Protein backbone atom coordinates (compact mmCIF):
# COMPACT_ATOMS: atom_id res chain seq x y z
CA UNK A 1 0.00 0.00 0.00
CA UNK A 2 1.52 3.32 -1.10
CA UNK A 3 1.60 6.24 1.30
CA UNK A 4 -0.06 9.25 -0.31
CA UNK A 5 1.66 11.67 2.08
CA UNK A 6 5.21 10.50 1.42
CA UNK A 7 7.80 12.74 3.01
CA UNK A 8 10.38 14.15 0.60
CA UNK A 9 13.91 12.90 1.25
CA UNK A 10 17.28 14.42 0.53
CA UNK A 11 20.60 12.55 0.29
CA UNK A 12 23.62 14.31 1.77
CA UNK A 13 27.30 13.42 1.50
CA UNK A 14 29.93 14.50 4.02
CA UNK A 15 32.89 14.95 1.66
CA UNK A 16 35.35 17.24 3.42
CA UNK A 17 36.86 16.97 6.90
CA UNK A 18 35.65 19.15 9.76
CA UNK A 19 39.18 19.45 11.18
CA UNK A 20 40.18 23.12 11.54
CA UNK A 21 36.59 24.34 11.18
CA UNK A 22 34.71 26.38 13.81
CA UNK A 23 32.98 24.48 16.61
CA UNK A 24 29.56 25.50 15.26
CA UNK A 25 30.34 23.78 11.95
CA UNK A 26 31.36 20.61 13.79
CA UNK A 27 28.07 20.67 15.68
CA UNK A 28 26.10 21.05 12.45
CA UNK A 29 27.87 18.01 10.97
CA UNK A 30 27.08 16.03 14.12
CA UNK A 31 23.48 17.26 14.06
CA UNK A 32 23.04 16.03 10.50
CA UNK A 33 24.09 12.57 11.72
CA UNK A 34 27.47 12.24 10.05
CA UNK A 35 30.11 10.10 11.74
CA UNK A 36 32.55 9.31 8.90
CA UNK A 37 34.02 11.11 5.94
CA UNK A 38 32.37 10.32 2.58
CA UNK A 39 29.31 9.03 4.41
CA UNK A 40 25.93 9.45 2.70
CA UNK A 41 22.82 9.92 4.83
CA UNK A 42 19.19 10.37 3.90
CA UNK A 43 17.23 13.04 5.74
CA UNK A 44 13.78 14.61 5.42
CA UNK A 45 13.74 17.56 3.04
CA UNK A 46 12.69 20.24 5.54
CA UNK A 47 13.67 23.90 5.84
CA UNK A 48 15.65 23.16 9.00
CA UNK A 49 17.78 20.49 7.28
CA UNK A 50 18.23 22.76 4.25
CA UNK A 51 19.36 25.54 6.59
CA UNK A 52 21.92 23.26 8.24
CA UNK A 53 23.30 22.28 4.83
CA UNK A 54 23.46 25.96 3.85
CA UNK A 55 25.69 26.67 6.87
CA UNK A 56 28.33 24.12 5.80
CA UNK A 57 28.23 23.96 1.98
CA UNK A 58 32.02 23.52 1.93
CA UNK A 59 31.72 20.26 3.93
CA UNK A 60 28.45 18.72 2.75
CA UNK A 61 26.91 18.26 -0.70
CA UNK A 62 23.50 17.15 -1.91
CA UNK A 63 23.61 13.87 -3.85
CA UNK A 64 20.93 13.12 -6.44
Coordinates of N, CA and C in Angstrom, one line a residue:
X1 N 0.8 -1.2 0.0 CA 0.0 0.0 0.0 C 0.9 1.2 0.0
X2 N 0.7 2.1 -1.0 CA 1.5 3.3 -1.1 C 1.0 4.4 -0.2
X3 N 1.9 5.1 0.4 CA 1.6 6.2 1.3 C 1.4 7.5 0.5
X4 N 0.2 8.1 0.5 CA -0.1 9.3 -0.3 C 0.7 10.5 0.2
X5 N 1.0 10.5 1.5 CA 1.7 11.7 2.1 C 3.1 11.3 2.3
X6 N 3.8 10.9 1.3 CA 5.2 10.5 1.4 C 6.0 11.7 1.7
X7 N 6.9 11.6 2.6 CA 7.8 12.7 3.0 C 9.0 12.8 2.0
X8 N 9.3 14.0 1.5 CA 10.4 14.1 0.6 C 11.7 13.9 1.3
X9 N 12.6 13.2 0.7 CA 13.9 12.9 1.3 C 15.0 13.6 0.5
X10 N 16.1 13.8 1.2 CA 17.3 14.4 0.5 C 18.5 13.6 0.9
X11 N 19.4 13.3 0.0 CA 20.6 12.5 0.3 C 21.7 13.5 0.4
X12 N 22.5 13.4 1.5 CA 23.6 14.3 1.8 C 24.9 13.5 1.9
X13 N 26.0 14.1 1.4 CA 27.3 13.4 1.5 C 28.2 14.3 2.2
X14 N 28.9 13.8 3.2 CA 29.9 14.5 4.0 C 31.3 14.2 3.3
X15 N 31.8 15.2 2.5 CA 32.9 14.9 1.7 C 34.2 15.7 2.1
X16 N 34.1 16.5 3.0 CA 35.3 17.2 3.4 C 35.5 17.3 4.9
X17 N 36.7 17.1 5.5 CA 36.9 17.0 6.9 C 36.5 18.2 7.7
X18 N 36.0 18.0 8.9 CA 35.6 19.2 9.8 C 36.8 19.6 10.6
X19 N 38.0 19.0 10.4 CA 39.2 19.5 11.2 C 39.5 20.9 10.8
X20 N 39.9 21.7 11.7 CA 40.2 23.1 11.5 C 39.0 23.9 11.1
X21 N 37.8 23.5 11.4 CA 36.6 24.3 11.2 C 36.1 24.8 12.5
X22 N 35.3 25.9 12.5 CA 34.7 26.4 13.8 C 33.9 25.3 14.5
X23 N 33.7 25.4 15.8 CA 33.0 24.5 16.6 C 31.5 24.4 16.1
X24 N 30.9 25.5 15.7 CA 29.6 25.5 15.3 C 29.4 24.6 14.0
X25 N 30.4 24.6 13.1 CA 30.3 23.8 11.9 C 30.4 22.3 12.3
X26 N 31.2 22.0 13.3 CA 31.4 20.6 13.8 C 30.0 20.1 14.4
X27 N 29.4 21.0 15.1 CA 28.1 20.7 15.7 C 27.0 20.5 14.6
X28 N 27.1 21.2 13.5 CA 26.1 21.1 12.4 C 26.3 19.7 11.8
X29 N 27.6 19.3 11.6 CA 27.9 18.0 11.0 C 27.3 16.9 11.9
X30 N 27.6 17.0 13.2 CA 27.1 16.0 14.1 C 25.5 16.0 14.1
X31 N 24.9 17.2 14.1 CA 23.5 17.3 14.1 C 22.8 16.6 12.8
X32 N 23.5 16.7 11.7 CA 23.0 16.0 10.5 C 23.2 14.5 10.6
X33 N 24.0 14.0 11.5 CA 24.1 12.6 11.7 C 25.3 12.0 11.1
X34 N 26.3 12.8 10.7 CA 27.5 12.2 10.0 C 28.5 11.8 11.1
X35 N 29.1 10.6 10.8 CA 30.1 10.1 11.7 C 31.4 9.8 11.0
X36 N 31.4 9.6 9.7 CA 32.6 9.3 8.9 C 32.6 10.2 7.7
X37 N 33.8 10.4 7.2 CA 34.0 11.1 5.9 C 33.5 10.3 4.8
X38 N 33.0 10.9 3.8 CA 32.4 10.3 2.6 C 31.1 9.5 2.9
X39 N 30.5 9.7 4.0 CA 29.3 9.0 4.4 C 28.1 9.7 3.7
X40 N 27.2 8.9 3.3 CA 25.9 9.4 2.7 C 24.8 9.1 3.6
X41 N 24.0 10.1 4.0 CA 22.8 9.9 4.8 C 21.6 10.5 4.1
X42 N 20.4 9.9 4.5 CA 19.2 10.4 3.9 C 18.4 11.0 5.0
X43 N 18.0 12.3 4.8 CA 17.2 13.0 5.7 C 15.9 13.6 5.1
X44 N 15.0 14.0 5.9 CA 13.8 14.6 5.4 C 14.1 16.0 4.8
X45 N 13.5 16.3 3.7 CA 13.7 17.6 3.0 C 12.9 18.6 3.7
X46 N 13.4 19.2 4.8 CA 12.7 20.2 5.5 C 13.5 21.5 5.5
X47 N 12.9 22.7 5.8 CA 13.7 23.9 5.8 C 14.8 23.9 6.9
X48 N 14.6 23.2 8.0 CA 15.6 23.2 9.0 C 16.9 22.4 8.5
X49 N 16.7 21.3 7.8 CA 17.8 20.5 7.3 C 18.5 21.3 6.2
X50 N 17.7 21.9 5.3 CA 18.2 22.8 4.2 C 19.1 23.9 4.8
X51 N 18.6 24.5 5.9 CA 19.4 25.5 6.6 C 20.7 25.0 7.2
X52 N 20.7 23.8 7.7 CA 21.9 23.3 8.2 C 22.9 23.0 7.1
X53 N 22.4 22.5 6.0 CA 23.3 22.3 4.8 C 23.8 23.6 4.3
X54 N 23.0 24.6 4.3 CA 23.5 26.0 3.8 C 24.6 26.6 4.7
X55 N 24.6 26.2 6.0 CA 25.7 26.7 6.9 C 27.0 26.0 6.6
X56 N 27.1 24.8 6.1 CA 28.3 24.1 5.8 C 28.4 23.6 4.4
X57 N 28.2 24.5 3.4 CA 28.2 24.0 2.0 C 29.6 23.5 1.5
X58 N 30.6 23.9 2.3 CA 32.0 23.5 1.9 C 32.4 22.1 2.5
X59 N 31.5 21.6 3.3 CA 31.7 20.3 3.9 C 30.7 19.2 3.5
X60 N 29.5 19.6 3.1 CA 28.4 18.7 2.7 C 27.9 19.1 1.4
X61 N 27.5 18.0 0.6 CA 26.9 18.3 -0.7 C 25.7 17.4 -0.8
X62 N 24.7 17.9 -1.6 CA 23.5 17.1 -1.9 C 23.8 16.2 -3.1
X63 N 23.4 14.9 -2.8 CA 23.6 13.9 -3.9 C 22.3 13.6 -4.5
X64 N 22.2 13.4 -5.8 CA 20.9 13.1 -6.4 C 20.5 11.7 -6.2

